[in-house]
Amino acid sequence: MTYEAVHAHPDGDATVARFAKTASEYGYEGVVVRNHGDAAASFDAERIADEYGVDVVTGVEVRADDPSRASGFVGNHRESQTVVLVHGGSPSINRFAVEQPAVDVLAHPMTGEGDVNHVLAKAAVENDVRLEFDFGPVLRDDGGSRVRALRDLRKLRELVEAFDVPYVVSADPGSHLHLRAPRELVAVGEVIGFDPEAVETGLAEWGRIAERNRERRSDDFVEPGVSRGPYEAGDE
């Protein structure tokens, strides 16, 4: 089970349908639409899923300058979006994200002035927040920018492995031309020290998040591990 998380039009250059078509051709089983909150995509997830044979998951990547605004945005989107990410890249936003059980993924934690240390890693574990390995800069940048991205990814991998932090993997595509087949992402992962199974786990985690959150939003959900079963004759 492999999923990719994408920025579709108007946040990116390709429609959700175009992403789904290319993802299907590359062997993905699903796509998470992770547009930023101010650039929501308009699409029919069921129709696209039926046409291209891939699961289409609604999501949002919250982007805010300070934790208080980010908190408001997360609260606004949590009930309507299946996957909620927070766009990281600063110490305050990174810390906010990993301390919020309502957040599924801290995206781009190492970009800008962002960083992850053992305190944030432990908080992510405690609150079940996934850290994102963003392979986009490695795939699309060059020179010093690419070198820095590789260095940051290696540091993040060491922390994730040391503290058993949940994580996802993505190329962060803003166009269907940015999509890469899972085997290509496995190759990038090997450069930073991941074994192939670890990258595949990070790609599959998007699907596991979607499955869990869909279950929690269903009418039968009571609490993790407990759901209402069908009514049986004679029950009172």
mmCIF file of N, CA, C and O in Angstrom, residues 155-225:
data_model
loop_
_atom_site.group_PDB
_atom_site.id
_atom_site.type_symbol
_atom_site.label_atom_id
_atom_site.label_comp_id
_atom_site.label_asym_id
_atom_site.label_seq_id
_atom_site.Cartn_x
_atom_site.Cartn_y
_atom_site.Cartn_z
ATOM 1 N N LYS A 155 19.932 13.695 9.635
ATOM 2 C CA LYS A 155 19.743 14.000 11.061
ATOM 3 C C LYS A 155 18.357 13.570 11.518
ATOM 4 O O LYS A 155 18.204 12.962 12.594
ATOM 5 N N LEU A 156 17.350 13.870 10.701
ATOM 6 C CA LEU A 156 15.984 13.500 11.065
ATOM 7 C C LEU A 156 15.834 11.987 11.147
ATOM 8 O O LEU A 156 15.173 11.475 12.063
ATOM 9 N N ARG A 157 16.460 11.274 10.225
ATOM 10 C CA ARG A 157 16.379 9.801 10.260
ATOM 11 C C ARG A 157 16.980 9.257 11.550
ATOM 12 O O ARG A 157 16.419 8.347 12.177
ATOM 13 N N GLU A 158 18.100 9.809 11.980
ATOM 14 C CA GLU A 158 18.731 9.330 13.203
ATOM 15 C C GLU A 158 17.819 9.519 14.414
ATOM 16 O O GLU A 158 17.707 8.626 15.271
ATOM 17 N N LEU A 159 17.144 10.661 14.485
ATOM 18 C CA LEU A 159 16.226 10.913 15.597
ATOM 19 C C LEU A 159 15.007 10.001 15.532
ATOM 20 O O LEU A 159 14.565 9.454 16.553
ATOM 21 N N VAL A 160 14.465 9.840 14.341
ATOM 22 C CA VAL A 160 13.289 8.982 14.176
ATOM 23 C C VAL A 160 13.606 7.550 14.588
ATOM 24 O O VAL A 160 12.817 6.892 15.281
ATOM 25 N N GLU A 161 14.769 7.074 14.193
ATOM 26 C CA GLU A 161 15.140 5.706 14.542
ATOM 27 C C GLU A 161 15.463 5.578 16.028
ATOM 28 O O GLU A 161 15.111 4.576 16.667
ATOM 29 N N ALA A 162 16.096 6.595 16.599
ATOM 30 C CA ALA A 162 16.488 6.526 18.012
ATOM 31 C C ALA A 162 15.280 6.519 18.938
ATOM 32 O O ALA A 162 15.288 5.827 19.971
ATOM 33 N N PHE A 163 14.228 7.262 18.586
ATOM 34 C CA PHE A 163 13.071 7.402 19.475
ATOM 35 C C PHE A 163 11.817 6.714 18.927
ATOM 36 O O PHE A 163 10.747 6.856 19.521
ATOM 37 N N ASP A 164 11.970 5.993 17.822
ATOM 38 C CA ASP A 164 10.850 5.267 17.220
ATOM 39 C C ASP A 164 9.678 6.206 16.939
ATOM 40 O O ASP A 164 8.532 5.942 17.310
ATOM 41 N N VAL A 165 9.969 7.306 16.260
ATOM 42 C CA VAL A 165 8.973 8.325 15.951
ATOM 43 C C VAL A 165 8.180 7.899 14.716
ATOM 44 O O VAL A 165 8.757 7.440 13.733
ATOM 45 N N PRO A 166 6.855 8.054 14.722
ATOM 46 C CA PRO A 166 6.082 7.771 13.506
ATOM 47 C C PRO A 166 6.433 8.788 12.423
ATOM 48 O O PRO A 166 6.750 9.946 12.720
ATOM 49 N N TYR A 167 6.370 8.364 11.155
ATOM 50 C CA TYR A 167 6.797 9.254 10.082
ATOM 51 C C TYR A 167 6.099 8.909 8.773
ATOM 52 O O TYR A 167 5.517 7.829 8.604
ATOM 53 N N VAL A 168 6.153 9.881 7.866
ATOM 54 C CA VAL A 168 5.684 9.686 6.502
ATOM 55 C C VAL A 168 6.796 10.110 5.553
ATOM 56 O O VAL A 168 7.709 10.858 5.926
ATOM 57 N N VAL A 169 6.698 9.643 4.315
ATOM 58 C CA VAL A 169 7.660 9.996 3.264
ATOM 59 C C VAL A 169 6.901 10.597 2.095
ATOM 60 O O VAL A 169 5.820 10.109 1.738
ATOM 61 N N SER A 170 7.453 11.655 1.498
ATOM 62 C CA SER A 170 6.808 12.286 0.348
ATOM 63 C C SER A 170 7.844 13.009 -0.500
ATOM 64 O O SER A 170 8.869 13.481 0.015
ATOM 65 N N ALA A 171 7.547 13.126 -1.804
ATOM 66 C CA ALA A 171 8.325 14.004 -2.679
ATOM 67 C C ALA A 171 7.726 15.396 -2.712
ATOM 68 O O ALA A 171 8.225 16.270 -3.428
ATOM 69 N N ASP A 172 6.631 15.617 -1.983
ATOM 70 C CA ASP A 172 5.948 16.909 -1.903
ATOM 71 C C ASP A 172 5.682 17.489 -3.297
ATOM 72 O O ASP A 172 6.035 18.632 -3.579
ATOM 73 N N PRO A 173 5.041 16.731 -4.183
ATOM 74 C CA PRO A 173 4.863 17.190 -5.562
ATOM 75 C C PRO A 173 3.821 18.288 -5.702
ATOM 76 O O PRO A 173 2.729 18.211 -5.148
ATOM 77 N N GLY A 174 4.167 19.319 -6.473
ATOM 78 C CA GLY A 174 3.229 20.373 -6.811
ATOM 79 C C GLY A 174 2.768 20.274 -8.248
ATOM 80 O O GLY A 174 2.044 21.133 -8.746
ATOM 81 N N SER A 175 3.196 19.226 -8.925
ATOM 82 C CA SER A 175 2.809 18.946 -10.300
ATOM 83 C C SER A 175 2.890 17.444 -10.508
ATOM 84 O O SER A 175 3.675 16.756 -9.834
ATOM 85 N N HIS A 176 2.107 16.934 -11.456
ATOM 86 C CA HIS A 176 2.213 15.506 -11.751
ATOM 87 C C HIS A 176 3.604 15.167 -12.287
ATOM 88 O O HIS A 176 4.049 14.020 -12.199
ATOM 89 N N LEU A 177 4.309 16.179 -12.804
ATOM 90 C CA LEU A 177 5.675 15.959 -13.289
ATOM 91 C C LEU A 177 6.659 15.765 -12.144
ATOM 92 O O LEU A 177 7.769 15.268 -12.347
ATOM 93 N N HIS A 178 6.269 16.170 -10.940
ATOM 94 C CA HIS A 178 7.115 15.981 -9.759
ATOM 95 C C HIS A 178 6.915 14.613 -9.119
ATOM 96 O O HIS A 178 7.704 14.239 -8.241
ATOM 97 N N LEU A 179 5.875 13.919 -9.508
ATOM 98 C CA LEU A 179 5.658 12.591 -8.939
ATOM 99 C C LEU A 179 6.811 11.663 -9.302
ATOM 100 O O LEU A 179 7.324 11.702 -10.431
ATOM 101 N N ARG A 180 7.198 10.831 -8.377
ATOM 102 C CA ARG A 180 8.234 9.829 -8.611
ATOM 103 C C ARG A 180 7.702 8.476 -8.168
ATOM 104 O O ARG A 180 6.988 8.373 -7.178
ATOM 105 N N ALA A 181 8.051 7.464 -8.895
ATOM 106 C CA ALA A 181 7.616 6.120 -8.544
ATOM 107 C C ALA A 181 8.202 5.729 -7.192
ATOM 108 O O ALA A 181 9.271 6.223 -6.802
ATOM 109 N N PRO A 182 7.520 4.862 -6.461
ATOM 110 C CA PRO A 182 8.040 4.450 -5.147
ATOM 111 C C PRO A 182 9.486 3.971 -5.189
ATOM 112 O O PRO A 182 10.261 4.262 -4.268
ATOM 113 N N ARG A 183 9.870 3.274 -6.242
ATOM 114 C CA ARG A 183 11.251 2.763 -6.300
ATOM 115 C C ARG A 183 12.267 3.904 -6.349
ATOM 116 O O ARG A 183 13.392 3.769 -5.844
ATOM 117 N N GLU A 184 11.877 5.040 -6.949
ATOM 118 C CA GLU A 184 12.779 6.189 -6.989
ATOM 119 C C GLU A 184 12.922 6.813 -5.617
ATOM 120 O O GLU A 184 14.005 7.279 -5.241
ATOM 121 N N LEU A 185 11.846 6.840 -4.849
ATOM 122 C CA LEU A 185 11.924 7.367 -3.491
ATOM 123 C C LEU A 185 12.707 6.418 -2.588
ATOM 124 O O LEU A 185 13.414 6.862 -1.678
ATOM 125 N N VAL A 186 12.598 5.139 -2.844
ATOM 126 C CA VAL A 186 13.416 4.167 -2.114
ATOM 127 C C VAL A 186 14.896 4.448 -2.352
ATOM 128 O O VAL A 186 15.711 4.406 -1.418
ATOM 129 N N ALA A 187 15.253 4.784 -3.582
ATOM 130 C CA ALA A 187 16.650 5.081 -3.904
ATOM 131 C C ALA A 187 17.145 6.317 -3.163
ATOM 132 O O ALA A 187 18.281 6.343 -2.657
ATOM 133 N N VAL A 188 16.292 7.342 -3.057
ATOM 134 C CA VAL A 188 16.661 8.536 -2.288
ATOM 135 C C VAL A 188 16.834 8.165 -0.821
ATOM 136 O O VAL A 188 17.780 8.601 -0.157
ATOM 137 N N GLY A 189 15.930 7.350 -0.308
ATOM 138 C CA GLY A 189 16.019 6.935 1.081
ATOM 139 C C GLY A 189 17.311 6.209 1.396
ATOM 140 O O GLY A 189 17.897 6.392 2.474
ATOM 141 N N GLU A 190 17.785 5.419 0.458
ATOM 142 C CA GLU A 190 19.026 4.688 0.678
ATOM 143 C C GLU A 190 20.210 5.639 0.813
ATOM 144 O O GLU A 190 21.161 5.377 1.552
ATOM 145 N N VAL A 191 20.160 6.779 0.111
ATOM 146 C CA VAL A 191 21.230 7.770 0.197
ATOM 147 C C VAL A 191 21.328 8.351 1.607
ATOM 148 O O VAL A 191 22.411 8.681 2.092
ATOM 149 N N ILE A 192 20.186 8.488 2.286
ATOM 150 C CA ILE A 192 20.211 9.057 3.642
ATOM 151 C C ILE A 192 20.270 7.981 4.721
ATOM 152 O O ILE A 192 20.194 8.292 5.911
ATOM 153 N N GLY A 193 20.378 6.724 4.306
ATOM 154 C CA GLY A 193 20.579 5.656 5.276
ATOM 155 C C GLY A 193 19.389 4.787 5.573
ATOM 156 O O GLY A 193 19.452 3.907 6.444
ATOM 157 N N PHE A 194 18.269 4.987 4.883
ATOM 158 C CA PHE A 194 17.098 4.150 5.073
ATOM 159 C C PHE A 194 17.247 2.848 4.294
ATOM 160 O O PHE A 194 17.814 2.826 3.192
ATOM 161 N N ASP A 195 16.699 1.772 4.844
ATOM 162 C CA ASP A 195 16.554 0.573 4.028
ATOM 163 C C ASP A 195 15.248 0.689 3.240
ATOM 164 O O ASP A 195 14.375 1.494 3.579
ATOM 165 N N PRO A 196 15.096 -0.082 2.171
ATOM 166 C CA PRO A 196 13.900 0.063 1.322
ATOM 167 C C PRO A 196 12.595 -0.086 2.083
ATOM 168 O O PRO A 196 11.628 0.632 1.816
ATOM 169 N N GLU A 197 12.551 -1.001 3.040
ATOM 170 C CA GLU A 197 11.311 -1.232 3.779
ATOM 171 C C GLU A 197 10.902 -0.005 4.587
ATOM 172 O O GLU A 197 9.707 0.277 4.753
ATOM 173 N N ALA A 198 11.877 0.757 5.070
ATOM 174 C CA ALA A 198 11.562 1.939 5.870
ATOM 175 C C ALA A 198 10.897 3.013 5.018
ATOM 176 O O ALA A 198 9.951 3.683 5.465
ATOM 177 N N VAL A 199 11.356 3.197 3.786
ATOM 178 C CA VAL A 199 10.729 4.176 2.895
ATOM 179 C C VAL A 199 9.328 3.711 2.522
ATOM 180 O O VAL A 199 8.378 4.511 2.504
ATOM 181 N N GLU A 200 9.179 2.438 2.237
ATOM 182 C CA GLU A 200 7.855 1.914 1.907
ATOM 183 C C GLU A 200 6.890 2.085 3.077
ATOM 184 O O GLU A 200 5.701 2.387 2.887
ATOM 185 N N THR A 201 7.394 1.934 4.295
ATOM 186 C CA THR A 201 6.563 2.162 5.485
ATOM 187 C C THR A 201 6.094 3.612 5.546
ATOM 188 O O THR A 201 4.932 3.892 5.861
ATOM 189 N N GLY A 202 6.991 4.548 5.225
ATOM 190 C CA GLY A 202 6.631 5.960 5.241
ATOM 191 C C GLY A 202 5.617 6.330 4.179
ATOM 192 O O GLY A 202 4.776 7.205 4.395
ATOM 193 N N LEU A 203 5.659 5.677 3.024
ATOM 194 C CA LEU A 203 4.670 5.908 1.972
ATOM 195 C C LEU A 203 3.320 5.296 2.354
ATOM 196 O O LEU A 203 2.268 5.877 2.085
ATOM 197 N N ALA A 204 3.361 4.149 2.964
ATOM 198 C CA ALA A 204 2.118 3.480 3.362
ATOM 199 C C ALA A 204 1.433 4.180 4.524
ATOM 200 O O ALA A 204 0.208 4.079 4.689
ATOM 201 N N GLU A 205 2.202 4.928 5.320
ATOM 202 C CA GLU A 205 1.640 5.547 6.512
ATOM 203 C C GLU A 205 0.540 6.557 6.171
ATOM 204 O O GLU A 205 -0.413 6.716 6.935
ATOM 205 N N TRP A 206 0.637 7.220 5.011
ATOM 206 C CA TRP A 206 -0.438 8.117 4.598
ATOM 207 C C TRP A 206 -1.771 7.375 4.531
ATOM 208 O O TRP A 206 -2.804 7.881 4.966
ATOM 209 N N GLY A 207 -1.738 6.188 3.975
ATOM 210 C CA GLY A 207 -2.956 5.385 3.881
ATOM 211 C C GLY A 207 -3.459 4.929 5.229
ATOM 212 O O GLY A 207 -4.675 4.895 5.469
ATOM 213 N N ARG A 208 -2.545 4.615 6.127
ATOM 214 C CA ARG A 208 -2.965 4.199 7.467
ATOM 215 C C ARG A 208 -3.601 5.361 8.230
ATOM 216 O O ARG A 208 -4.565 5.169 8.973
ATOM 217 N N ILE A 209 -3.053 6.562 8.058
ATOM 218 C CA ILE A 209 -3.667 7.740 8.692
ATOM 219 C C ILE A 209 -5.092 7.915 8.179
ATOM 220 O O ILE A 209 -6.033 8.138 8.952
ATOM 221 N N ALA A 210 -5.251 7.828 6.854
ATOM 222 C CA ALA A 210 -6.579 8.016 6.251
ATOM 223 C C ALA A 210 -7.566 6.969 6.760
ATOM 224 O O ALA A 210 -8.707 7.294 7.118
ATOM 225 N N GLU A 211 -7.133 5.733 6.812
ATOM 226 C CA GLU A 211 -8.013 4.660 7.276
ATOM 227 C C GLU A 211 -8.434 4.879 8.718
ATOM 228 O O GLU A 211 -9.616 4.750 9.067
ATOM 229 N N ARG A 212 -7.474 5.237 9.565
ATOM 230 C CA ARG A 212 -7.788 5.464 10.980
ATOM 231 C C ARG A 212 -8.757 6.623 11.152
ATOM 232 O O ARG A 212 -9.739 6.532 11.902
ATOM 233 N N ASN A 213 -8.486 7.736 10.465
ATOM 234 C CA ASN A 213 -9.324 8.924 10.658
ATOM 235 C C ASN A 213 -10.713 8.745 10.062
ATOM 236 O O ASN A 213 -11.697 9.272 10.600
ATOM 237 N N ARG A 214 -10.816 8.016 8.981
ATOM 238 C CA ARG A 214 -12.142 7.726 8.427
ATOM 239 C C ARG A 214 -12.949 6.879 9.400
ATOM 240 O O ARG A 214 -14.149 7.087 9.582
ATOM 241 N N GLU A 215 -12.283 5.941 10.038
ATOM 242 C CA GLU A 215 -12.976 5.110 11.030
ATOM 243 C C GLU A 215 -13.450 5.969 12.197
ATOM 244 O O GLU A 215 -14.582 5.819 12.671
ATOM 245 N N ARG A 216 -12.607 6.890 12.639
ATOM 246 C CA ARG A 216 -12.969 7.722 13.786
ATOM 247 C C ARG A 216 -14.134 8.660 13.467
ATOM 248 O O ARG A 216 -14.872 9.043 14.373
ATOM 249 N N ARG A 217 -14.284 9.016 12.206
ATOM 250 C CA ARG A 217 -15.365 9.924 11.814
ATOM 251 C C ARG A 217 -16.654 9.177 11.498
ATOM 252 O O ARG A 217 -17.679 9.799 11.238
ATOM 253 N N SER A 218 -16.613 7.848 11.519
ATOM 254 C CA SER A 218 -17.804 7.075 11.199
ATOM 255 C C SER A 218 -18.774 7.068 12.367
ATOM 256 O O SER A 218 -18.401 7.301 13.523
ATOM 257 N N ASP A 219 -20.011 6.785 12.076
ATOM 258 C CA ASP A 219 -21.048 6.774 13.111
ATOM 259 C C ASP A 219 -20.843 5.647 14.116
ATOM 260 O O ASP A 219 -21.343 5.716 15.245
ATOM 261 N N ASP A 220 -20.119 4.593 13.722
ATOM 262 C CA ASP A 220 -19.939 3.442 14.600
ATOM 263 C C ASP A 220 -18.796 3.611 15.593
ATOM 264 O O ASP A 220 -18.630 2.811 16.504
ATOM 265 N N PHE A 221 -17.978 4.656 15.411
ATOM 266 C CA PHE A 221 -16.797 4.809 16.260
ATOM 267 C C PHE A 221 -17.182 5.242 17.674
ATOM 268 O O PHE A 221 -17.995 6.138 17.867
ATOM 269 N N VAL A 222 -16.583 4.585 18.679
ATOM 270 C CA VAL A 222 -16.774 4.964 20.074
ATOM 271 C C VAL A 222 -15.464 5.523 20.636
ATOM 272 O O VAL A 222 -15.399 6.621 21.155
ATOM 273 N N GLU A 223 -14.413 4.745 20.519
ATOM 274 C CA GLU A 223 -13.074 5.145 20.929
ATOM 275 C C GLU A 223 -12.108 4.185 20.240
ATOM 276 O O GLU A 223 -12.543 3.173 19.680
ATOM 277 N N PRO A 224 -10.793 4.503 20.238
ATOM 278 C CA PRO A 224 -9.857 3.595 19.565
ATOM 279 C C PRO A 224 -10.017 2.155 20.034
ATOM 280 O O PRO A 224 -9.980 1.860 21.228
ATOM 281 N N GLY A 225 -10.242 1.269 19.078
ATOM 282 C CA GLY A 225 -10.413 -0.147 19.376
ATOM 283 C C GLY A 225 -11.829 -0.544 19.721
ATOM 284 O O GLY A 225 -12.101 -1.733 19.929
#
